């Protein structure tokens, strides 16, 4: 299964990013225009009806473009259904700290899924929340089942990354590291 389910709507670049990676892009219900809120029932129904083992793109916080996020209780239900269906959660976290004003709180959904035993893919951008937009600072993390799987995933990521850039710039990453490790 090479499909990824994305919320309807989602950030405009999500579709070409995954299509250009050779994936089939499908949508799941997310936004309810009538209420300007989350179509939670539709979202759960679509997650349940997807074939077992499907990949789902989830906005960790500050959903782009709607700004509508599930509550923690709703995230718990989503996690349970995804666990039952053996789905792969792929979190996009581009606005951590902007949804609630608290970076820890905005990472709660990701932590919940990891605590619930999901293998998780996480794409994080630090461009906006650290004021480093031109630096394109971010991270891609994968939570694996065990050390052996981790080695296989790391090997594949290195194969993919090497032709994209030889030596990534470190200035932005060092700025973020300094900020995150400075006790105030």
Backbone as a printed PyTorch tensor [residue, N CA C, xyz], in Angstrom:
tensor([[[  0.8490,  -1.1800,   0.0000],
         [  0.0000,   0.0000,   0.0000],
         [  0.8920,   1.2400,   0.0000]],

        [[  0.8790,   1.9890,  -1.0930],
         [  1.7240,   3.1780,  -1.1700],
         [  0.9000,   4.4640,  -1.0790]],

        [[ -0.2690,   4.3780,  -0.4670],
         [ -1.1290,   5.5530,  -0.3430],
         [ -0.8740,   6.2480,   0.9940]],

        [[ -1.0920,   7.5570,   0.9920],
         [ -1.1000,   8.3140,   2.2320],
         [ -2.3870,   9.1190,   2.2660]],

        [[ -3.0520,   9.0670,   3.3940],
         [ -4.2920,   9.8090,   3.5910],
         [ -3.9540,  11.1490,   4.2240]],

        [[ -4.4530,  12.2130,   3.6020],
         [ -4.2060,  13.5640,   4.0930],
         [ -5.5240,  14.2230,   4.4630]],

        [[ -5.4890,  15.1250,   5.4680],
         [ -6.7400,  15.7860,   5.8460],
         [ -7.2510,  16.6740,   4.7180]],

        [[ -8.5600,  16.7990,   4.6560],
         [ -9.1850,  17.6830,   3.6730],
         [ -9.7860,  18.8680,   4.4100]],

        [[ -9.1310,  20.0600,   4.2880],
         [ -7.9760,  20.4120,   3.4540],
         [ -6.6640,  20.1750,   4.1990]],

        [[ -5.5740,  20.3840,   3.4620],
         [ -4.2470,  20.3360,   4.0540],
         [ -3.3940,  21.4070,   3.3980]],

        [[ -2.1930,  21.6050,   3.9170],
         [ -1.2410,  22.5560,   3.3500],
         [ -1.0230,  22.2120,   1.8800]],

        [[ -1.0030,  23.2170,   1.0200],
         [ -0.9270,  23.0080,  -0.4260],
         [  0.2410,  22.1750,  -0.8960]],

        [[  1.3740,  22.2250,  -0.2200],
         [  2.5400,  21.4650,  -0.6670],
         [  2.5210,  20.0010,  -0.2660]],

        [[  1.6400,  19.6200,   0.6580],
         [  1.6000,  18.2090,   1.0460],
         [  1.3100,  17.3050,  -0.1460]],

        [[  0.3480,  17.6810,  -0.9690],
         [ -0.0330,  16.8250,  -2.0940],
         [  1.1480,  16.6050,  -3.0330]],

        [[  1.8040,  17.6600,  -3.5530],
         [  2.9260,  17.3860,  -4.4640],
         [  4.1090,  16.6980,  -3.7880]],

        [[  4.3570,  16.9840,  -2.5210],
         [  5.4720,  16.3260,  -1.8340],
         [  5.2840,  14.8090,  -1.8760]],

        [[  4.0950,  14.3430,  -1.5310],
         [  3.8770,  12.8960,  -1.4910],
         [  3.6710,  12.3080,  -2.8810]],

        [[  2.9950,  13.0410,  -3.7790],
         [  2.8460,  12.5380,  -5.1520],
         [  4.2030,  12.4040,  -5.8270]],

        [[  5.0660,  13.4050,  -5.6540],
         [  6.3910,  13.3560,  -6.2670],
         [  7.2780,  12.2830,  -5.6470]],

        [[  6.8730,  11.7870,  -4.4870],
         [  7.5850,  10.6740,  -3.8500],
         [  7.0520,   9.3300,  -4.3210]],

        [[  6.0920,   9.3670,  -5.2400],
         [  5.5440,   8.1340,  -5.7940],
         [  4.3790,   7.5690,  -5.0080]],

        [[  3.8280,   8.3660,  -4.0970],
         [  2.7130,   7.8690,  -3.2890],
         [  1.3750,   8.3000,  -3.8890]],

        [[  0.3780,   7.4960,  -3.6620],
         [ -0.9850,   7.8540,  -4.0360],
         [ -1.5590,   8.6830,  -2.8900]],

        [[ -2.0620,   9.8610,  -3.2170],
         [ -2.5940,  10.7540,  -2.1950],
         [ -4.1080,  10.5990,  -2.1350]],

        [[ -4.5820,  10.2860,  -0.9240],
         [ -6.0160,  10.1900,  -0.6760],
         [ -6.3620,  11.1780,   0.4360]],

        [[ -7.6340,  11.4500,   0.6090],
         [ -8.0520,  12.4110,   1.6320],
         [ -8.9270,  11.7420,   2.6810]],

        [[ -8.8980,  12.3200,   3.8720],
         [ -9.8520,  11.9360,   4.9020],
         [-10.5620,  13.2000,   5.3740]],

        [[-11.7750,  13.0150,   5.8680],
         [-12.5760,  14.1480,   6.3360],
         [-11.8670,  14.8320,   7.4940]],

        [[-11.9080,  16.1540,   7.4810],
         [-11.2910,  16.8940,   8.5750],
         [-12.1020,  18.1300,   8.9570]],

        [[-12.2540,  19.0460,   8.0440],
         [-12.8740,  20.3360,   8.3570],
         [-14.3500,  20.3370,   7.9790]],

        [[-15.1620,  20.8780,   8.8760],
         [-16.5940,  21.0290,   8.6310],
         [-16.8640,  22.5080,   8.3710]],

        [[-17.1110,  22.8440,   7.1010],
         [-17.3240,  24.2450,   6.7320],
         [-18.5650,  24.8320,   7.3950]],

        [[-19.5650,  24.0060,   7.6540],
         [-20.8120,  24.5030,   8.2470],
         [-20.6020,  25.0100,   9.6720]],

        [[-19.6830,  24.3690,  10.4030],
         [-19.4530,  24.7690,  11.7980],
         [-18.1210,  25.4880,  11.9920]],

        [[-17.3160,  25.5420,  10.9230],
         [-15.9400,  26.0500,  11.0280],
         [-15.1800,  25.2980,  12.1120]],

        [[-15.4380,  24.0070,  12.2030],
         [-14.7910,  23.1750,  13.2100],
         [-14.3660,  21.8380,  12.6350]],

        [[-13.9870,  20.9750,  13.5050],
         [-13.5210,  19.6480,  13.1290],
         [-14.6940,  18.7280,  12.8320]],

        [[-14.6190,  18.0280,  11.7220],
         [-15.5910,  16.9880,  11.3860],
         [-15.0560,  15.6870,  12.0000]],

        [[-15.1470,  15.5910,  13.3110],
         [-14.5240,  14.4760,  14.0190],
         [-15.1570,  13.1330,  13.6670]],

        [[-16.4690,  13.1030,  13.5510],
         [-17.1370,  11.8550,  13.1750],
         [-16.6810,  11.3630,  11.8110]],

        [[-16.6160,  12.2660,  10.8510],
         [-16.1560,  11.9040,   9.5100],
         [-14.7050,  11.4660,   9.5070]],

        [[-13.8970,  12.1510,  10.3050],
         [-12.4750,  11.8030,  10.4080],
         [-12.3080,  10.3730,  10.9310]],

        [[-12.9800,  10.0610,  12.0370],
         [-12.8790,   8.7070,  12.5990],
         [-13.3960,   7.6520,  11.6350]],

        [[-14.5010,   7.9570,  10.9720],
         [-15.0840,   7.0070,  10.0130],
         [-14.0940,   6.7090,   8.8850]],

        [[-13.4500,   7.7640,   8.3680],
         [-12.5010,   7.5680,   7.2680],
         [-11.2560,   6.8080,   7.7230]],

        [[-10.8020,   7.0730,   8.9390],
         [ -9.6390,   6.3450,   9.4630],
         [ -9.9860,   4.8640,   9.6420]],

        [[-11.1970,   4.6050,  10.1400],
         [-11.6290,   3.2060,  10.3270],
         [-11.8350,   2.4880,   9.0080]],

        [[-12.3070,   3.2010,   7.9780],
         [-12.5900,   2.5080,   6.7140],
         [-11.3780,   2.3160,   5.8170]],

        [[-10.2680,   2.9640,   6.1270],
         [ -9.0580,   2.7870,   5.3180],
         [ -8.5080,   1.3770,   5.5290]],

        [[ -7.8650,   0.8350,   4.5020],
         [ -7.2740,  -0.5040,   4.6550],
         [ -6.2710,  -0.5330,   5.8110]],

        [[ -6.2220,  -1.6680,   6.5060],
         [ -5.2660,  -1.8190,   7.6060],
         [ -3.8600,  -1.4720,   7.1220]],

        [[ -3.1000,  -0.8210,   7.9940],
         [ -1.7170,  -0.4970,   7.6770],
         [ -1.5430,   0.7240,   6.7990]],

        [[ -2.5610,   1.5510,   6.6860],
         [ -2.4610,   2.7580,   5.8660],
         [ -1.6640,   3.8420,   6.5830]],

        [[ -1.0870,   4.7500,   5.8060],
         [ -0.3610,   5.8950,   6.3640],
         [ -1.3000,   7.0970,   6.3940]],

        [[ -1.2510,   7.8340,   7.4990],
         [ -2.0900,   9.0200,   7.6730],
         [ -1.2320,  10.2110,   8.0580]],

        [[ -1.3640,  11.2820,   7.2940],
         [ -0.7140,  12.5360,   7.6330],
         [ -1.5870,  13.2660,   8.6450]],

        [[ -0.9960,  13.6110,   9.7750],
         [ -1.7050,  14.3100,  10.8500],
         [ -0.9560,  15.6020,  11.1600]],

        [[ -1.6770,  16.6940,  11.2930],
         [ -1.0590,  17.9500,  11.7180],
         [ -1.0130,  17.9260,  13.2430]],

        [[  0.1700,  17.9990,  13.8170],
         [  0.3290,  17.8650,  15.2640],
         [ -0.3830,  18.9790,  16.0240]],

        [[ -0.3870,  20.1760,  15.4710],
         [ -1.0400,  21.3240,  16.0960],
         [ -1.1560,  22.4340,  15.0610]],

        [[ -2.0500,  23.3700,  15.3080],
         [ -2.2380,  24.5220,  14.4210],
         [ -2.4260,  24.0670,  12.9770]],

        [[ -3.4110,  23.2040,  12.7640],
         [ -3.6800,  22.6450,  11.4430],
         [ -3.6300,  23.7280,  10.3720]],

        [[ -2.8820,  23.4500,   9.3360],
         [ -2.7410,  24.3830,   8.2160],
         [ -3.5490,  23.8400,   7.0420]],

        [[ -4.5630,  24.5310,   6.5810],
         [ -4.8160,  25.9610,   6.7020],
         [ -5.9440,  26.3570,   7.6630]],

        [[ -6.5430,  25.4430,   8.3970],
         [ -7.7610,  25.7960,   9.1470],
         [ -7.5030,  26.3070,  10.5610]],

        [[ -6.4220,  25.8770,  11.1930],
         [ -6.1730,  26.2210,  12.5860],
         [ -7.0080,  25.4100,  13.5620]],

        [[ -7.7910,  24.4670,  13.0540],
         [ -8.6720,  23.6380,  13.8850],
         [ -7.9330,  22.3580,  14.2700]],

        [[ -7.8510,  22.1000,  15.5720],
         [ -7.1560,  20.9170,  16.0750],
         [ -8.1000,  20.0450,  16.8950]],

        [[ -7.8770,  18.7260,  16.8690],
         [ -8.6200,  17.8600,  17.7900],
         [ -8.2730,  18.1870,  19.2410]],

        [[ -9.2040,  17.9190,  20.1390],
         [ -8.9170,  18.0200,  21.5720],
         [ -8.0650,  16.8100,  21.9680]],

        [[ -7.5070,  16.8240,  23.1690],
         [ -6.7340,  15.6610,  23.6130],
         [ -7.6100,  14.4200,  23.7000]],

        [[ -8.8570,  14.5740,  24.1120],
         [ -9.7650,  13.4200,  24.1530],
         [ -9.9860,  12.8630,  22.7450]],

        [[-10.1250,  13.7430,  21.7750],
         [-10.2920,  13.2950,  20.3910],
         [ -9.0150,  12.6370,  19.8750]],

        [[ -7.8490,  13.2090,  20.2110],
         [ -6.5940,  12.5790,  19.8120],
         [ -6.4970,  11.1620,  20.3810]],

        [[ -6.9610,  10.9700,  21.6120],
         [ -6.9280,   9.6360,  22.2200],
         [ -7.7670,   8.6550,  21.4160]],

        [[ -8.9320,   9.1010,  20.9500],
         [ -9.7850,   8.2340,  20.1240],
         [ -9.1220,   7.9340,  18.7860]],

        [[ -8.5160,   8.9480,  18.1690],
         [ -7.8200,   8.7480,  16.8970],
         [ -6.6830,   7.7510,  17.0840]],

        [[ -5.9070,   7.9120,  18.1460],
         [ -4.8050,   6.9990,  18.4160],
         [ -5.3070,   5.5650,  18.5720]],

        [[ -6.3940,   5.3870,  19.3120],
         [ -6.9330,   4.0370,  19.5400],
         [ -7.3750,   3.3820,  18.2330]],

        [[ -8.0610,   4.1350,  17.3920],
         [ -8.5240,   3.5830,  16.1070],
         [ -7.3310,   3.2700,  15.2130]],

        [[ -6.3660,   4.1730,  15.1760],
         [ -5.1910,   3.9380,  14.3300],
         [ -4.3860,   2.7380,  14.8300]],

        [[ -4.3240,   2.5620,  16.1330],
         [ -3.6150,   1.4120,  16.7020],
         [ -4.3340,   0.1100,  16.3220]],

        [[ -5.6630,   0.1320,  16.4530],
         [ -6.4650,  -1.0430,  16.1060],
         [ -6.2930,  -1.4190,  14.6310]],

        [[ -6.1690,  -0.4130,  13.7840],
         [ -6.0510,  -0.6350,  12.3400],
         [ -4.5980,  -0.7890,  11.8720]],

        [[ -3.6440,  -0.6650,  12.8190],
         [ -2.2200,  -0.7590,  12.4970],
         [ -1.8000,   0.2900,  11.4530]],

        [[ -2.3950,   1.4790,  11.5510],
         [ -2.0470,   2.5680,  10.6480],
         [ -0.7360,   3.2140,  11.0870]],

        [[ -0.0750,   3.8630,  10.1370],
         [  1.1580,   4.5870,  10.4020],
         [  0.8540,   6.0740,  10.5210]],

        [[  1.0240,   6.6560,  11.7130],
         [  0.8410,   8.0980,  11.8600],
         [  2.0820,   8.8500,  11.3730]],

        [[  1.8650,   9.8070,  10.4820],
         [  2.9370,  10.6690,   9.9910],
         [  2.5670,  12.0880,  10.4000]],

        [[  3.2240,  12.5800,  11.4270],
         [  2.9100,  13.9120,  11.9420],
         [  3.7030,  14.9820,  11.2170]],

        [[  3.0130,  16.0500,  10.8590],
         [  3.6580,  17.2660,  10.3780],
         [  3.5320,  18.2800,  11.5110]],

        [[  4.6520,  18.7730,  11.9750],
         [  4.6660,  19.7090,  13.1030],
         [  5.4240,  20.9670,  12.6740]],

        [[  4.7160,  21.8760,  12.0340],
         [  5.3490,  23.0810,  11.5090],
         [  5.1050,  24.3110,  12.3750]],

        [[  4.1750,  24.2170,  13.3210],
         [  3.7900,  25.4070,  14.0900],
         [  3.8340,  25.1560,  15.5970]],

        [[  4.7360,  24.3120,  16.0350],
         [  4.8270,  23.9820,  17.4570],
         [  5.0690,  25.2500,  18.2720]],

        [[  4.2210,  25.4670,  19.2510],
         [  4.3020,  26.6530,  20.0820],
         [  3.3460,  27.7500,  19.6450]],

        [[  2.8260,  27.6600,  18.4270],
         [  1.9180,  28.6960,  17.9180],
         [  0.4630,  28.4160,  18.2510]],

        [[  0.0840,  27.1600,  18.4060],
         [ -1.3210,  26.8290,  18.6580],
         [ -1.7410,  27.2680,  20.0570]],

        [[ -0.9240,  26.9140,  21.0480],
         [ -1.2880,  27.1990,  22.4360],
         [ -0.3720,  28.2290,  23.0890]],

        [[  0.7490,  28.5230,  22.4510],
         [  1.7570,  29.3700,  23.0800],
         [  2.7470,  28.5680,  23.9060]],

        [[  2.5860,  27.2460,  23.9310],
         [  3.4160,  26.3660,  24.7440],
         [  3.9010,  25.2030,  23.8660]],

        [[  5.1950,  25.1700,  23.5970],
         [  5.7540,  24.1330,  22.7220],
         [  5.5250,  22.7270,  23.2670]],

        [[  5.5780,  22.5720,  24.5850],
         [  5.3370,  21.2600,  25.1960],
         [  3.8980,  20.8100,  24.9490]],

        [[  2.9620,  21.7000,  25.1810],
         [  1.5400,  21.3650,  24.9940],
         [  1.2450,  21.0420,  23.5310]],

        [[  1.8750,  21.7810,  22.6240],
         [  1.6200,  21.5620,  21.2050],
         [  2.2050,  20.2480,  20.6860]],

        [[  3.0660,  19.6080,  21.4680],
         [  3.6260,  18.3050,  21.0920],
         [  2.8680,  17.1560,  21.7540]],

        [[  1.7890,  17.4590,  22.4620],
         [  1.0770,  16.4370,  23.2500],
         [  0.5310,  15.3020,  22.3910]],

        [[ -0.0090,  15.5950,  21.2230],
         [ -0.5620,  14.5290,  20.3760],
         [  0.5330,  13.5510,  19.9460]],

        [[  1.6880,  14.0890,  19.5820],
         [  2.8050,  13.2260,  19.1660],
         [  3.2170,  12.3220,  20.3230]],

        [[  3.3780,  12.9140,  21.4870],
         [  3.7830,  12.1280,  22.6650],
         [  2.7410,  11.0610,  23.0060]],

        [[  1.4760,  11.4090,  22.8740],
         [  0.4080,  10.4440,  23.1300],
         [  0.5530,   9.2270,  22.2160]],

        [[  0.7410,   9.4540,  20.9300],
         [  0.8570,   8.3550,  19.9740],
         [  2.0790,   7.4880,  20.2840]],

        [[  3.1980,   8.1140,  20.6380],
         [  4.3920,   7.3460,  20.9900],
         [  4.1290,   6.5390,  22.2620]],

        [[  3.5300,   7.1760,  23.2580],
         [  3.2060,   6.4700,  24.5090],
         [  2.2340,   5.3190,  24.2750]],

        [[  1.3540,   5.4710,  23.2780],
         [  0.4000,   4.4080,  22.9530],
         [  1.0210,   3.2890,  22.1260]],

        [[  2.3160,   3.4050,  21.8280],
         [  3.0240,   2.3210,  21.1540],
         [  3.0270,   2.3750,  19.6400]],

        [[  2.6890,   3.5160,  19.0760],
         [  2.7360,   3.6500,  17.6170],
         [  4.1730,   3.8400,  17.1470]],

        [[  4.4920,   3.2880,  15.9980],
         [  5.6680,   3.7190,  15.2670],
         [  5.2290,   4.9920,  14.5560]],

        [[  5.9980,   6.0470,  14.6850],
         [  5.5800,   7.3620,  14.2140],
         [  6.6380,   7.9570,  13.3110]],

        [[  6.2000,   8.6150,  12.2430],
         [  7.0700,   9.4830,  11.4590],
         [  6.7210,  10.9090,  11.8540]],

        [[  7.7400,  11.7350,  11.9960],
         [  7.5370,  13.1190,  12.4190],
         [  8.4010,  14.0460,  11.5850]],

        [[  7.7460,  14.9650,  10.9290],
         [  8.4360,  16.0140,  10.1870],
         [  8.2410,  17.3150,  10.9570]],

        [[  9.3380,  17.9090,  11.3900],
         [  9.2640,  19.1450,  12.1670],
         [  9.9670,  20.2650,  11.4160]],

        [[  9.3470,  21.4200,  11.4380],
         [  9.9760,  22.6210,  10.9170],
         [ 10.2170,  23.5710,  12.0730]],

        [[ 11.3960,  24.1700,  12.0820],
         [ 11.7150,  25.1940,  13.0790],
         [ 11.8400,  26.5610,  12.4000]],

        [[ 11.4540,  26.6190,  11.1300],
         [ 11.6120,  27.8490,  10.3620],
         [ 10.7730,  28.9870,  10.9320]],

        [[  9.5220,  28.7050,  11.2290],
         [  8.6240,  29.7630,  11.6830],
         [  8.7640,  30.0340,  13.1710]],

        [[  8.7190,  28.9920,  13.9850],
         [  8.7030,  29.2160,  15.4340],
         [ 10.0460,  29.6810,  15.9960]],

        [[ 11.1230,  29.5600,  15.2300],
         [ 12.4070,  30.0870,  15.6770],
         [ 12.8580,  31.2770,  14.8320]],

        [[ 11.9950,  31.7470,  13.9420],
         [ 12.3330,  32.9000,  13.1160],
         [ 13.4700,  32.6300,  12.1480]],

        [[ 13.5600,  31.4010,  11.6560],
         [ 14.6470,  30.9950,  10.7610],
         [ 14.1030,  30.5590,   9.4020]],

        [[ 13.1160,  31.2730,   8.8930],
         [ 12.4250,  30.8250,   7.6940],
         [ 13.3730,  30.6080,   6.5160]],

        [[ 14.2930,  31.5130,   6.2980],
         [ 15.2220,  31.3750,   5.1820],
         [ 16.2320,  30.2620,   5.3640]],

        [[ 16.3660,  29.7560,   6.5720],
         [ 17.3520,  28.7110,   6.8460],
         [ 16.8050,  27.3050,   6.6130]],

        [[ 15.4840,  27.1580,   6.5370],
         [ 14.8580,  25.8480,   6.3260],
         [ 15.3520,  24.8170,   7.3310]],

        [[ 15.2460,  25.1550,   8.5990],
         [ 15.7150,  24.2830,   9.6670],
         [ 14.5790,  23.3580,  10.0930]],

        [[ 14.8800,  22.0790,  10.1860],
         [ 13.8700,  21.1310,  10.6150],
         [ 14.4870,  19.7870,  10.9320]],

        [[ 13.6140,  18.8300,  11.1560],
         [ 14.0750,  17.4820,  11.4740],
         [ 13.0480,  16.4730,  10.9790]],

        [[ 13.5360,  15.3060,  10.6340],
         [ 12.6690,  14.1790,  10.3150],
         [ 13.0440,  13.0630,  11.2750]],

        [[ 12.0620,  12.6080,  12.0360],
         [ 12.2970,  11.5640,  13.0390],
         [ 11.3670,  10.3890,  12.7760]],

        [[ 11.8610,   9.2100,  13.0990],
         [ 11.0550,   7.9960,  12.9650],
         [ 11.1860,   7.2000,  14.2610]],

        [[ 10.0570,   6.8940,  14.8750],
         [ 10.0450,   6.0260,  16.0470],
         [  9.8290,   4.6050,  15.5220]],

        [[ 10.7900,   3.7490,  15.7820],
         [ 10.7580,   2.3760,  15.2630],
         [ 10.4220,   1.3840,  16.3700]],

        [[ 10.0830,   0.1840,  15.9560],
         [  9.6820,  -0.8640,  16.8990],
         [ 10.8470,  -1.3510,  17.7510]],

        [[ 12.0530,  -1.3860,  17.1550],
         [ 13.2080,  -1.9060,  17.8780],
         [ 14.4890,  -1.4100,  17.2090]],

        [[ 15.6170,  -1.7600,  17.7890],
         [ 16.9130,  -1.2870,  17.2890],
         [ 17.1930,  -1.7900,  15.8720]],

        [[ 16.8210,  -3.0170,  15.5900],
         [ 17.0540,  -3.5850,  14.2520],
         [ 16.2800,  -2.7990,  13.2000]],

        [[ 15.0170,  -2.5220,  13.4710],
         [ 14.2290,  -1.7370,  12.5310],
         [ 14.8090,  -0.3280,  12.3950]],

        [[ 15.2680,   0.2320,  13.4810],
         [ 15.8730,   1.5590,  13.4650],
         [ 17.0840,   1.6000,  12.5260]],

        [[ 17.9000,   0.5830,  12.5730],
         [ 19.0800,   0.5170,  11.6850],
         [ 18.6610,   0.4420,  10.2190]],

        [[ 17.6310,  -0.3430,   9.9400],
         [ 17.1570,  -0.4570,   8.5510],
         [ 16.5930,   0.8780,   8.0580]],

        [[ 15.7990,   1.5390,   8.9020],
         [ 15.2070,   2.8190,   8.5270],
         [ 16.3040,   3.8650,   8.3170]],

        [[ 17.2630,   3.9220,   9.2320],
         [ 18.3600,   4.8870,   9.0960],
         [ 19.1310,   4.6560,   7.7970]],

        [[ 19.3690,   3.4000,   7.4570],
         [ 20.0710,   3.0730,   6.2200],
         [ 19.3100,   3.5950,   4.9990]],

        [[ 18.0080,   3.3860,   4.9790],
         [ 17.1960,   3.8470,   3.8550],
         [ 17.1380,   5.3740,   3.7870]],

        [[ 17.0530,   6.0130,   4.9390],
         [ 17.0250,   7.4780,   4.9590],
         [ 18.3410,   8.0520,   4.4260]],

        [[ 19.4560,   7.4460,   4.7820],
         [ 20.7460,   7.9090,   4.2740],
         [ 20.8170,   7.7870,   2.7570]],

        [[ 20.2590,   6.7130,   2.2160],
         [ 20.2380,   6.5300,   0.7630],
         [ 19.4190,   7.6320,   0.1010]],

        [[ 18.2980,   7.9930,   0.7050],
         [ 17.4420,   9.0420,   0.1480],
         [ 18.0560,  10.4350,   0.2940]],

        [[ 18.6670,  10.6880,   1.4310],
         [ 19.1580,  12.0230,   1.7480],
         [ 20.4320,  12.3830,   0.9800]],

        [[ 21.3200,  11.4500,   0.8190],
         [ 22.6330,  11.7310,   0.2340],
         [ 22.5490,  12.4640,  -1.1010]],

        [[ 21.7040,  12.0430,  -2.0540],
         [ 21.6760,  12.7840,  -3.3230],
         [ 21.0050,  14.1550,  -3.2220]],

        [[ 20.2520,  14.3890,  -2.1330],
         [ 19.5790,  15.6840,  -1.9890],
         [ 20.5360,  16.7670,  -1.5360]],

        [[ 21.4160,  16.4250,  -0.6170],
         [ 22.4190,  17.3830,  -0.1580],
         [ 23.5950,  16.6080,   0.4020]],

        [[ 24.7800,  17.1400,   0.1650],
         [ 25.9730,  16.4580,   0.6350],
         [ 26.2270,  16.7830,   2.1070]],

        [[ 26.2990,  18.0550,   2.3960],
         [ 26.5130,  18.5060,   3.7670],
         [ 25.5320,  19.6290,   4.0650]],

        [[ 24.5000,  19.3520,   4.8370],
         [ 23.5080,  20.3950,   5.1050],
         [ 24.1130,  21.5320,   5.9200]],

        [[ 23.6010,  22.7390,   5.7340],
         [ 24.0910,  23.8520,   6.5500],
         [ 23.7770,  23.6060,   8.0230]],

        [[ 24.6490,  24.0690,   8.8850],
         [ 24.4750,  23.8070,  10.3110],
         [ 24.1150,  25.0510,  11.1240]],

        [[ 24.2180,  26.2390,  10.5260],
         [ 23.9910,  27.4650,  11.2920],
         [ 22.6180,  27.4800,  11.9530]],

        [[ 21.5510,  27.2460,  11.1970],
         [ 20.2010,  27.2710,  11.7610],
         [ 20.0140,  26.2110,  12.8230]],

        [[ 20.5300,  25.0120,  12.5640],
         [ 20.4040,  23.9290,  13.5430],
         [ 21.1330,  24.2810,  14.8390]],

        [[ 22.2740,  24.9290,  14.7380],
         [ 23.0120,  25.3230,  15.9460],
         [ 22.2680,  26.4000,  16.7310]],

        [[ 21.6040,  27.3050,  16.0230],
         [ 20.8070,  28.3290,  16.7020],
         [ 19.6740,  27.6710,  17.4930]],

        [[ 18.9620,  26.7440,  16.8530],
         [ 17.8640,  26.0430,  17.5300],
         [ 18.4000,  25.2580,  18.7280]],

        [[ 19.4990,  24.5550,  18.5410],
         [ 20.0860,  23.7780,  19.6330],
         [ 20.4360,  24.6850,  20.8090]],

        [[ 21.0210,  25.8380,  20.5340],
         [ 21.3800,  26.7780,  21.6020],
         [ 20.1400,  27.2460,  22.3550]],

        [[ 19.0880,  27.5780,  21.6170],
         [ 17.8560,  28.0420,  22.2500],
         [ 17.2390,  26.9450,  23.1130]],

        [[ 17.1710,  25.7440,  22.5840],
         [ 16.5260,  24.6490,  23.3170],
         [ 17.3260,  24.1960,  24.5420]],

        [[ 18.6120,  24.4120,  24.5300],
         [ 19.4390,  23.9460,  25.6360],
         [ 19.8860,  25.0560,  26.5870]],

        [[ 19.3780,  26.2620,  26.3970],
         [ 19.7030,  27.3690,  27.2860],
         [ 18.6440,  27.4710,  28.3690]],

        [[ 19.0690,  27.3430,  29.6110],
         [ 18.1490,  27.4380,  30.7340],
         [ 17.9860,  28.9050,  31.0990]],

        [[ 16.7420,  29.3410,  31.1690],
         [ 16.4700,  30.7420,  31.4610],
         [ 16.0230,  30.8940,  32.8910]]])
